[in-house]
Structures are given as structure tokens and as C-alpha cells.
Coordinates of C-alpha atoms and ligand atoms in Angstrom, one line a residue:
X308 CA -57.8 71.9 0.3
X309 CA -54.7 74.0 0.9
X310 CA -53.1 76.3 -1.7
X311 CA -49.4 76.5 -2.2
X312 CA -47.3 79.0 -4.2
X313 CA -43.9 77.8 -5.4
X314 CA -41.2 80.0 -6.8
X315 CA -38.6 77.9 -8.7
X316 CA -41.2 75.4 -9.7
X317 CA -39.3 74.5 -12.9
X318 CA -36.1 73.6 -10.9
X319 CA -35.1 70.2 -9.4
X320 CA -36.7 70.8 -6.0
X321 CA -39.7 72.6 -7.4
X322 CA -40.6 69.7 -9.6
X323 CA -40.5 67.1 -6.7
X324 CA -42.3 69.4 -4.3
X325 CA -45.1 70.0 -6.8
X326 CA -45.6 66.3 -7.3
X327 CA -45.7 65.7 -3.5
X328 CA -48.1 68.6 -2.8
X329 CA -50.5 67.6 -5.6
X330 CA -50.4 64.0 -4.2
X331 CA -51.5 65.5 -0.8
X332 CA -54.4 67.2 -2.5
X333 CA -53.0 70.8 -2.6
X334 CA -53.8 73.4 -5.3
X335 CA -50.4 74.5 -6.6
X336 CA -49.5 77.8 -8.2
X337 CA -46.0 78.1 -9.7
X338 CA -44.0 81.1 -10.9
X339 CA -42.2 80.5 -14.2
X340 CA -39.8 82.8 -16.0
X341 CA -40.2 83.8 -19.6
X342 CA -37.5 82.1 -21.6
X343 CA -36.6 81.8 -25.3
X344 CA -36.3 78.1 -24.9
X345 CA -38.5 75.6 -23.0
X346 CA -37.8 75.6 -19.3
X347 CA -40.7 73.5 -18.0
X348 CA -39.2 70.1 -18.9
X349 CA -39.2 68.9 -15.2
X350 CA -42.9 69.6 -14.7
X351 CA -44.3 68.9 -18.2
X352 CA -45.6 65.5 -17.1
X353 CA -47.8 67.4 -14.6
X354 CA -48.6 70.4 -16.7
X355 CA -49.7 68.2 -19.6
X356 CA -52.1 66.2 -17.4
X357 CA -55.6 67.7 -18.2
X358 CA -56.8 66.6 -14.7
X359 CA -54.2 69.0 -13.2
X360 CA -53.5 71.8 -15.6
X361 CA -55.7 74.8 -14.7
X362 CA -57.6 72.5 -12.4
X363 CA -55.1 72.1 -9.5
X364 CA -51.9 73.3 -11.1
X365 CA -51.6 76.9 -12.3
X366 CA -48.5 78.5 -13.7
X367 CA -47.9 82.3 -13.7
X368 CA -45.2 84.3 -15.4
X369 CA -43.0 86.2 -13.0
X370 CA -39.6 86.9 -11.7
X371 CA -38.2 87.4 -8.2
X372 CA -36.7 90.7 -9.4
X373 CA -40.1 92.2 -10.1
X374 CA -42.2 93.2 -7.1
X375 CA -45.3 94.0 -9.2
X376 CA -45.9 90.4 -10.2
X377 CA -45.2 89.1 -6.7
X378 CA -47.9 91.5 -5.3
X379 CA -50.3 90.5 -8.0
X380 CA -49.8 86.8 -7.5
X381 CA -50.3 87.1 -3.7
X382 CA -53.5 89.1 -4.2
X383 CA -54.9 86.6 -6.6
X384 CA -53.8 83.4 -4.9
X385 CA -53.6 84.3 -1.2
X386 CA -51.7 81.0 -0.6
X387 CA -51.6 79.1 2.7
X388 CA -48.0 78.2 2.1
X389 CA -45.2 79.8 0.0
X390 CA -42.1 77.8 -0.9
X391 CA -39.4 80.2 -2.1
X392 CA -37.2 77.9 -4.1
X393 CA -36.4 80.4 -6.9
X394 CA -32.8 81.4 -7.1
X395 CA -29.7 81.9 -9.1
X396 CA -28.5 78.7 -7.5
X397 CA -25.1 78.1 -9.1
X398 CA -22.2 78.9 -6.7
X399 CA -19.5 79.3 -9.5
X400 CA -21.8 81.4 -11.7
X401 CA -22.5 83.7 -8.7
X402 CA -18.9 84.9 -9.0
X403 CA -19.7 86.0 -12.6
X404 CA -23.1 87.5 -11.9
X405 CA -22.8 88.6 -8.2
X406 CA -25.1 91.6 -8.4
X407 CA -27.9 89.6 -10.2
X408 CA -27.4 86.8 -7.7
X409 CA -27.9 89.3 -4.8
X410 CA -31.0 90.8 -6.5
X411 CA -32.7 87.4 -6.9
X412 CA -31.5 85.4 -3.9
X413 CA -31.4 88.2 -1.2
X414 CA -33.7 91.0 -2.4
X415 CA -36.1 88.5 -4.0
X416 CA -36.7 87.0 -0.5
X417 CA -37.3 90.4 1.0
X418 CA -39.7 91.4 -1.8
X419 CA -41.8 88.4 -1.1
X420 CA -41.8 88.7 2.7
X421 CA -42.7 92.4 2.5
X422 CA -45.5 91.6 0.0
X423 CA -47.0 89.2 2.5
X424 CA -46.9 91.9 5.2
X425 CA -48.4 94.5 2.9
X426 CA -51.1 92.2 1.5
X427 CA -52.3 91.6 5.1
X428 CA -51.5 87.9 4.7
X429 CA -49.1 87.6 7.7
X430 CA -51.5 85.6 9.8
X431 CA -52.5 83.3 6.9
X432 CA -49.5 82.6 4.8
X433 CA -46.6 80.4 5.9
X434 CA -43.2 80.9 4.2
X435 CA -40.4 78.4 3.5
X436 CA -37.0 79.8 2.6
X437 CA -34.5 77.7 0.7
X438 CA -31.5 78.3 2.8
X439 CA -28.3 76.3 2.3
X440 CA -25.3 74.6 3.8
X441 CA -23.2 77.1 1.7
X442 CA -23.9 79.5 4.6
X443 CA -21.3 77.5 6.6
X444 CA -18.6 78.1 3.9
X445 CA -15.3 78.0 5.7
X446 CA -16.7 75.8 8.4
X447 CA -16.4 76.8 12.0
X448 CA -17.5 73.5 13.5
X449 CA -17.8 69.8 12.4
X450 CA -20.5 68.7 11.9
X451 CA -22.6 71.8 11.2
X452 CA -25.8 72.4 13.2
X453 CA -28.4 75.1 13.4
X454 CA -26.1 76.8 16.0
X455 CA -22.9 76.7 13.9
X456 CA -21.7 80.3 13.0
X457 CA -21.9 81.1 9.3
X458 CA -18.9 82.0 7.1
X459 CA -20.2 82.4 3.5
X460 CA -17.6 82.0 0.7
X461 CA -19.3 83.1 -2.5
X462 CA -21.7 85.9 -3.7
X463 CA -24.3 83.1 -3.7
X464 CA -23.8 82.3 -0.1
X465 CA -23.6 85.9 1.0
X466 CA -27.0 86.6 -0.8
X467 CA -28.5 83.5 0.9
X468 CA -27.1 84.8 4.2
X469 CA -29.3 87.9 3.8
X470 CA -32.2 85.7 2.9
X471 CA -31.7 83.6 6.1
X472 CA -31.6 86.7 8.4
X473 CA -34.4 88.6 6.7
X474 CA -36.6 85.5 7.4
X475 CA -35.6 85.6 11.0
X476 CA -36.2 89.3 11.2
X477 CA -39.7 89.3 9.6
X478 CA -40.6 86.4 11.9
X479 CA -39.5 88.3 15.0
X480 CA -40.7 91.8 13.9
X481 CA -44.1 90.9 12.4
X482 CA -44.9 87.4 13.6
X483 CA -44.8 85.9 10.1
X484 CA -44.7 82.1 10.1
X485 CA -41.4 82.0 8.1
X486 CA -38.8 79.2 8.4
X487 CA -35.4 78.4 7.0
X488 CA -34.5 75.0 5.7
X489 CA -30.7 74.8 5.9
X490 CA -30.5 72.1 3.3
X491 CA -27.2 70.4 2.5
X492 CA -26.5 69.3 -1.2
X493 CA -29.3 67.1 -2.5
X494 CA -29.2 65.5 -5.9
X495 CA -31.3 63.4 -8.3
X496 CA -31.6 62.5 -12.0
X497 CA -33.3 65.9 -12.3
X498 CA -30.3 67.8 -11.0
X499 CA -29.1 70.6 -13.4
X500 CA -26.3 69.2 -15.6
X501 CA -23.7 71.8 -14.5
X502 CA -23.8 70.8 -10.8
X503 CA -21.0 68.4 -10.0
X504 CA -22.9 65.1 -9.4
X505 CA -25.0 65.3 -12.5
X506 CA -22.0 66.5 -14.6
X507 CA -20.2 63.3 -13.5
X508 CA -23.1 60.8 -14.1
X509 CA -24.0 62.4 -17.4
X510 CA -20.5 62.4 -18.8
X511 CA -19.8 58.9 -17.5
X512 CA -22.9 57.5 -19.1
X513 CA -22.0 59.1 -22.4
X514 CA -18.3 57.9 -22.1
X515 CA -19.7 54.4 -21.5
X516 CA -21.7 54.6 -24.8
X517 CA -18.7 56.0 -26.7
X518 CA -20.5 59.4 -27.1
X519 CA -17.7 61.3 -25.2
X520 CA -14.1 60.6 -24.4
X521 CA -13.2 62.4 -21.1
X522 CA -14.7 64.1 -18.1
X523 CA -13.1 67.5 -17.3
X524 CA -13.4 68.7 -13.7
X525 CA -12.3 71.3 -11.2
X526 CA -11.4 70.7 -7.5
X527 CA -12.1 67.0 -6.9
X528 CA -10.8 67.2 -3.3
X529 CA -13.8 69.1 -1.9
X530 CA -16.2 67.2 0.4
X531 CA -19.9 67.3 0.4
X532 CA -22.8 65.9 2.3
X533 CA -25.0 64.6 -0.6
X534 CA -28.6 63.4 -0.1
X535 CA -31.5 62.5 -2.4
X536 CA -33.7 65.5 -3.4
X537 CA -37.3 64.1 -3.0
X538 CA -36.5 63.4 0.6
X539 CA -35.4 67.0 1.1
X540 CA -38.6 68.5 -0.5
X541 CA -40.6 66.3 1.9
X542 CA -38.7 68.0 4.7
X543 CA -39.7 71.4 3.3
X544 CA -43.4 70.5 3.7
X545 CA -42.8 69.1 7.2
X546 CA -41.1 72.4 8.2
X547 CA -44.2 74.4 7.3
X548 CA -46.5 72.0 9.2
X549 CA -44.8 73.0 12.5
X550 CA -46.9 75.2 14.8
X551 CA -44.0 77.5 15.5
X552 CA -41.6 78.7 12.7
X553 CA -38.0 77.8 13.1
X554 CA -34.7 76.9 11.3
X555 CA -33.7 73.4 10.5
X556 CA -30.7 71.5 9.1
X557 CA -31.4 68.6 6.7
X558 CA -28.4 66.5 5.8
X559 CA -27.1 62.9 5.8
X560 CA -24.3 63.4 8.3
X561 CA -21.9 61.7 5.8
X562 CA -19.3 63.4 3.7
X563 CA -17.5 62.3 0.6
X564 CA -15.0 63.8 -1.8
X565 CA -15.9 64.6 -5.4
X566 CA -13.2 62.1 -6.3
X567 CA -15.1 59.4 -4.5
X568 CA -18.3 60.3 -6.4
X569 CA -16.3 60.0 -9.7
X570 CA -14.7 56.7 -8.7
X571 CA -18.0 55.1 -7.7
X572 CA -19.8 56.3 -10.8
X573 CA -17.3 54.8 -13.2
X574 CA -17.1 51.6 -11.2
X575 CA -20.9 51.3 -11.5
X576 CA -20.4 51.4 -15.2
X577 CA -17.7 48.7 -15.2
X578 CA -15.0 51.3 -16.1
X579 CA -12.7 51.2 -13.0
X580 CA -10.4 54.3 -12.9
X581 CA -6.9 54.6 -11.6
X582 CA -6.1 58.1 -10.3
X583 CA -2.5 59.2 -11.2
X584 CA -0.6 62.5 -10.6
X585 CA -1.5 65.4 -8.4
X586 CA -3.2 68.8 -8.6
X587 CA -4.0 70.1 -12.1
X588 CA -1.9 67.2 -13.5
X589 CA -4.1 64.5 -11.9
X590 CA -5.7 62.2 -14.4
X591 CA -8.1 59.2 -14.2
X592 CA -7.1 56.3 -16.4
X593 CA -9.5 53.5 -17.3
X594 CA -7.8 50.4 -16.0
X595 CA -9.1 48.1 -18.7
X596 CA -8.3 50.2 -21.7
X597 CA -5.6 52.6 -20.5
X598 CA -7.7 55.5 -21.8
X599 CA -7.7 58.9 -19.9
X600 CA -11.2 59.4 -18.7
X601 CA -10.7 62.3 -16.2
X602 CA -8.7 65.5 -16.5
X603 CA -8.5 68.7 -14.3
X604 CA -9.0 72.1 -15.7
X605 CA -8.5 75.2 -13.4
X606 CA -11.3 76.9 -15.3
X607 CA -13.7 75.1 -13.0
X608 CA -11.9 76.2 -9.8
X609 CA -13.7 78.8 -7.6
X610 CA -12.0 82.0 -6.3
X611 CA -12.9 80.8 -2.8
X612 CA -13.9 77.2 -2.2
X613 CA -16.0 75.5 0.4
X614 CA -13.8 72.5 1.3
X615 CA -15.9 70.4 3.6
X616 CA -19.6 70.1 4.5
X617 CA -21.2 67.6 6.8
X618 CA -24.5 68.3 8.5
X619 CA -26.2 67.2 11.8
X620 CA -29.9 66.7 11.2
X621 CA -30.7 65.8 14.9
X622 CA -33.1 68.7 15.3
X623 CA -35.2 67.8 12.2
X624 CA -35.3 64.2 13.4
X625 CA -36.5 65.2 16.9
X626 CA -39.0 67.9 15.8
X627 CA -40.7 66.3 12.9
X628 CA -39.2 62.8 12.4
X629 CA -37.2 63.6 9.3
X630 CA -34.3 61.3 8.5
X631 CA -32.5 60.7 5.2
X632 CA -33.1 57.3 3.7
X633 CA -31.0 57.2 0.6
X634 CA -27.3 57.0 1.3
X635 CA -24.2 57.9 -0.8
X636 CA -23.8 54.6 -2.7
X637 CA -27.5 54.3 -3.5
X638 CA -27.6 58.0 -4.7
X639 CA -24.7 57.3 -7.0
X640 CA -26.5 54.2 -8.3
X641 CA -29.8 56.0 -8.9
X642 CA -28.2 58.9 -10.8
X643 CA -25.7 56.7 -12.8
X644 CA -28.5 54.3 -13.9
X645 CA -30.7 57.1 -15.0
X646 CA -27.9 58.8 -17.0
X647 CA -26.7 55.6 -18.6
X648 CA -30.2 55.0 -19.8
X649 CA -30.3 58.5 -21.2
X650 CA -27.0 58.0 -23.0
X651 CA -28.2 54.7 -24.5
X652 CA -31.3 56.6 -25.8
X653 CA -29.1 59.3 -27.3
X654 CA -26.9 56.7 -29.0
X655 CA -30.0 55.0 -30.5
X656 CA -31.3 58.4 -31.8
X657 CA -27.9 59.3 -33.3
X658 CA -27.9 56.0 -35.2
X659 CA -31.3 56.7 -36.9
Ligands
NAP1062 P1 -32.5 74.8 -9.5 O1 -32.7 73.5 -10.1 O2 -31.3 75.6 -10.1 O3 -33.8 75.7 -9.7 C1 -33.8 77.1 -9.5 C2 -35.2 77.6 -9.9 O4 -35.2 79.0 -9.7 C3 -35.6 77.4 -11.3 O5 -37.0 77.1 -11.4 C4 -35.3 78.7 -12.0 O6 -36.0 79.0 -13.1 C5 -35.7 79.7 -10.8 N1 -35.2 81.0 -10.9 C6 -34.0 81.4 -11.2 N2 -33.9 82.7 -11.2 C7 -35.1 83.2 -11.0 C8 -35.7 84.5 -10.9 N3 -34.9 85.6 -11.2 N4 -37.0 84.6 -10.6 C9 -37.7 83.5 -10.4 N5 -37.3 82.3 -10.5 C10 -36.0 82.1 -10.8 O7 -32.3 74.8 -8.0 P2 -32.7 73.6 -6.9 O8 -31.5 72.7 -6.8 O9 -34.0 73.1 -7.3 O10 -32.7 74.4 -5.6 C11 -33.9 75.0 -5.1 C12 -33.6 76.1 -4.1 O11 -32.9 75.5 -3.0 C13 -32.7 77.2 -4.6 O12 -33.0 78.4 -4.0 C14 -31.3 76.8 -4.2 O13 -30.5 77.9 -4.1 C15 -31.6 76.2 -2.9 N6 -30.8 75.1 -2.4 C16 -30.5 74.0 -3.2 C17 -29.7 72.9 -2.7 C18 -29.4 71.7 -3.5 O14 -28.5 71.0 -3.2 N7 -30.2 71.5 -4.6 C19 -29.3 73.0 -1.3 C20 -29.7 74.1 -0.5 C21 -30.4 75.1 -1.1 P3 -35.6 78.4 -14.6 O15 -35.9 77.0 -14.6 O16 -36.3 79.3 -15.5 O17 -34.1 78.6 -14.6
F7E1063 O1 -20.2 71.8 -6.5 C1 -16.6 70.9 -7.0 C2 -17.0 72.3 -6.6 O2 -21.7 73.0 -8.1 C3 -19.8 70.8 -5.5 C4 -26.0 74.2 -5.1 O3 -27.2 73.5 -5.3 O4 -25.3 72.9 -3.3 C5 -24.9 73.4 -4.6 O5 -23.7 74.1 -4.5 C6 -18.3 70.8 -5.4 C7 -17.6 72.1 -5.3 O6 -22.5 72.4 -5.7 C8 -16.6 70.7 -10.6 O7 -15.8 73.2 -6.6 C9 -15.3 70.2 -9.0 O8 -16.6 72.0 -4.3 O9 -22.3 70.6 -7.4 P1 -21.7 71.9 -7.1 P2 -22.3 73.4 -4.6 O10 -21.3 74.5 -5.0 O11 -21.9 72.7 -3.4 C10 -25.5 74.0 -2.3 C11 -26.0 73.3 -1.0 C12 -26.4 75.0 -2.8 O12 -27.1 75.7 -2.1 C13 -26.3 75.4 -4.3 O13 -27.4 76.1 -4.7 O14 -17.8 70.2 -6.6 N1 -16.4 70.7 -8.4 N2 -15.4 70.2 -10.3 C14 -17.2 71.1 -9.4 N3 -18.4 71.6 -9.4 C15 -19.1 71.9 -10.6 N4 -20.3 72.4 -10.6 N5 -18.4 71.6 -11.8 C16 -17.2 71.0 -11.8 O15 -16.7 70.7 -12.9

């Protein structure tokens, strides 16, 4: 039975990865942060299962800014695999808290790697680093591959750039089995509600149920390569099963604008939109009712934007047979269905 340690276990990816590892028979340890409100919603279904809780699933308080708990956890758990998914992961927020983002996303990765070295676990413990397509930023090549030069465009991306290279350095300097997954955007009904896809499907479901009037967005011209999160957490596991550590792109090799995502979401809910005007004056009008359902607010613009991402996953396919299955339209359907259901439940609750 293998033992895994996951940072960011309470996040979107952490929750899917935990399910998948438990399914494979792993013992899973997760780091959670102390919070004044509940932050375990995505893993409660696992944690509340008596067959798992403190049997095969263990949670520990900790923080990537605190070396002492990382050392303690490593000593106690001596994991076969570490998945470092913990991060201040919001690009726009990273412009507001740049120093903290660097502490967690860059230094947090170093703290962990160094703790592995110091604990004498370098020949036992394999390390997965949650690297990101944000590293490509102002893209130097289309599509982006493992060989495309990086050009980060946010404090988040610059912090992750450090994370990427410190992985490579500890691999080369100390022989640690440490790998980067350069994962393009991946989404699901568990996606945080302030990321663009979930913000859209959540608002559209509520508008459909009359609980909200209008969706307010930032730059809807940017293009992203969106995949389905559980398929990407499966890739993380596959990356750590390789004999030799390396860096891999996971993506769909398809790109769509935020506007297309909005358009399809509203269509899915039988509320077709007509886009009128340009720039900050652009609006989306519901064809059937003439109501304005979309507005632009520069408050959501970023000081520097990543305009276009599209990834080439050929190396992942060749090395460990990974391919995305869920494509754009299906992803929009999955998320829209889930959030419409949620909105109907909210409406019912509000009526009682
Ligand atoms: P997420 O939903 O935002 O989850 C982030 C996790 O990190 C949460 O569990 C959060 O805890 C934890 N965390 C935040 N600050 C921490 C700290 N100081 N110490 C310890 N844990 C901390 O992110 P995700 O979408 O699952 O992404 C997982 C990882 O992949 C992140 O590193 C992200 O940057 C990276 N990534 C994501 C994508 C994507 O499209 N989703 C693509 C490429 C890379 P709380 O629950 O307490 O906030
Ligand atoms: O933005 C535009 C925004 O916040 C996508 C993180 O998981 O993926 C994520 O980073 C695009 C950007 O994701 C709004 O300007 C317009 O162009 O959903 P997002 P992200 O910045 O791509 C990468 C791979 C990660 O690694 C990150 O951790 O959508 N956009 N209007 C908006 N974005 C948001 N959030 N909110 C808006 O209102």
C-alpha cells in the first residue's frame, strides 16, 4: 500500500486526486489550513466516511509558509509520493497579494523539496509540482510545448516559474524524483466560484432561476485551453509513476474565448444572447426577453493579461498514454447542468 501526501487537498484538484488515490488503495495524508469558516466542503464526503477517516485518510493542519509543520509531517508520514497542489492560485488576486503569493507558490515549493532532502527521503519520496500554462504568459510559440520559452505575466506566474525551476534544480543537484506537470486550465463543478468558467455557469444558472439579473465580467476576448479536472489529476498520478522524473504538458490542444464560454452556457439554458457594442460598452442581450444579461466592468481586468493559451500534449500521450477525453462543449454542459441544479435547489430553499 503506497502513502501519498497532498498539499491543497481541500482545493478542486486535491479533492479529485484524493478520490482517485483512495480508489487505487493508497493511504492519503492531506494538509489543511486553519480557517474561521469550513474549508473542507470538497472532501467532506470522504472525510465523513468512517471506513476512510483516520483509517486511510488523514488530515493535518499546516501551511506552506511554515517549515516546521512540513518537516514534522514528512518525518511522521515518510510518503512515497507528494503532490504539491497547495497555492494562492488566483492570478488576479496575485496582483493584490504578490509577496504572499511568492511565499506560498515559490518558497513553499522550495521548503518542501529541502525538507525531503534534509529528512533523508530523497531516494524514497517522489514529488509532483503543480506547474501551470500561466508560465507561457505572453506566448512565444503556438501551440505551447515543454520546449516553449516561458514569459510569465503575473506575480502568480512568476512565483510558479521559481517553483518550476527549483524542481528542475533539485532533480539535477540531488537526484530527487521531482516532476512538473505544466497543466493548462482545467475546470469542473468543483472549480472555485471566482474563476471564470465557474463564475459564468454559477451566474447563468441563477439568472435562469430568477435569482440574479446580470453577469458582470472582465476581458472576454482572452482565449484559454480548458479541460476537465479529474482527467488532469489522473495525469498527475501517471507522471509520478514514470521511472525517470520529467516535465509534461497536459492540455486539450483546443482554444476558445471567454465570450464563447458565455455564449454556450446561456444557450445550454435556452437563453440565447446577442452580443452588442465593443470594449467596456459591450453587453449581452437575451434574445427572447431583451434583458441585458452580460456587462463588462474594468474592475475585473488584469494589469497584464495572458491573451492566448493552447497546449500540445503529444509528450504526455507518447510517454504515458494520457489524452483529454472531455472537450469544450461537453465541459460547458457538465458545469452548466451542475450549476443549474444548484440554482434550482437554492430557489427551493429560498421559498421555504
Ligand atoms: P484551488 O482550488 O485554488 O486549491 C488551492 C489549494 O491550496 C486549497 O486547498 C487551498 O486551501 C490551498 N492553499 C492555499 N494557500 C495555502 C497555503 N498557504 N498553505 C497550504 N495550502 C494552501 O486550486 P486548484 O485549481 O485545485 O489547483 C491546484 C494547483 O494546481 C494549484 O497549485 C494551482 O496553482 C495549480 N494549477 C491549477 C490549474 C487549474 O486550471 N486548476 C492549472 C495549472 C496549475 P484552502 O482550501 O484552505 O483555501
Ligand atoms: O481567468 C478572464 C481572465 O481566473 C481566465 C488558475 O487556475 O488557470 C487559472 O488561471 C481568463 C483570464 O483563470 C473574468 O482575464 C474575464 O483571461 O479563470 P481565470 P486563469 O487566470 O487562466 C491557470 C492555468 C492557473 O494556473 C491558475 O491557478 O478569463 N476573465 N472576466 C475573468 N476571469 C475571472 N476570474 N473573473 C472574471 O470576471
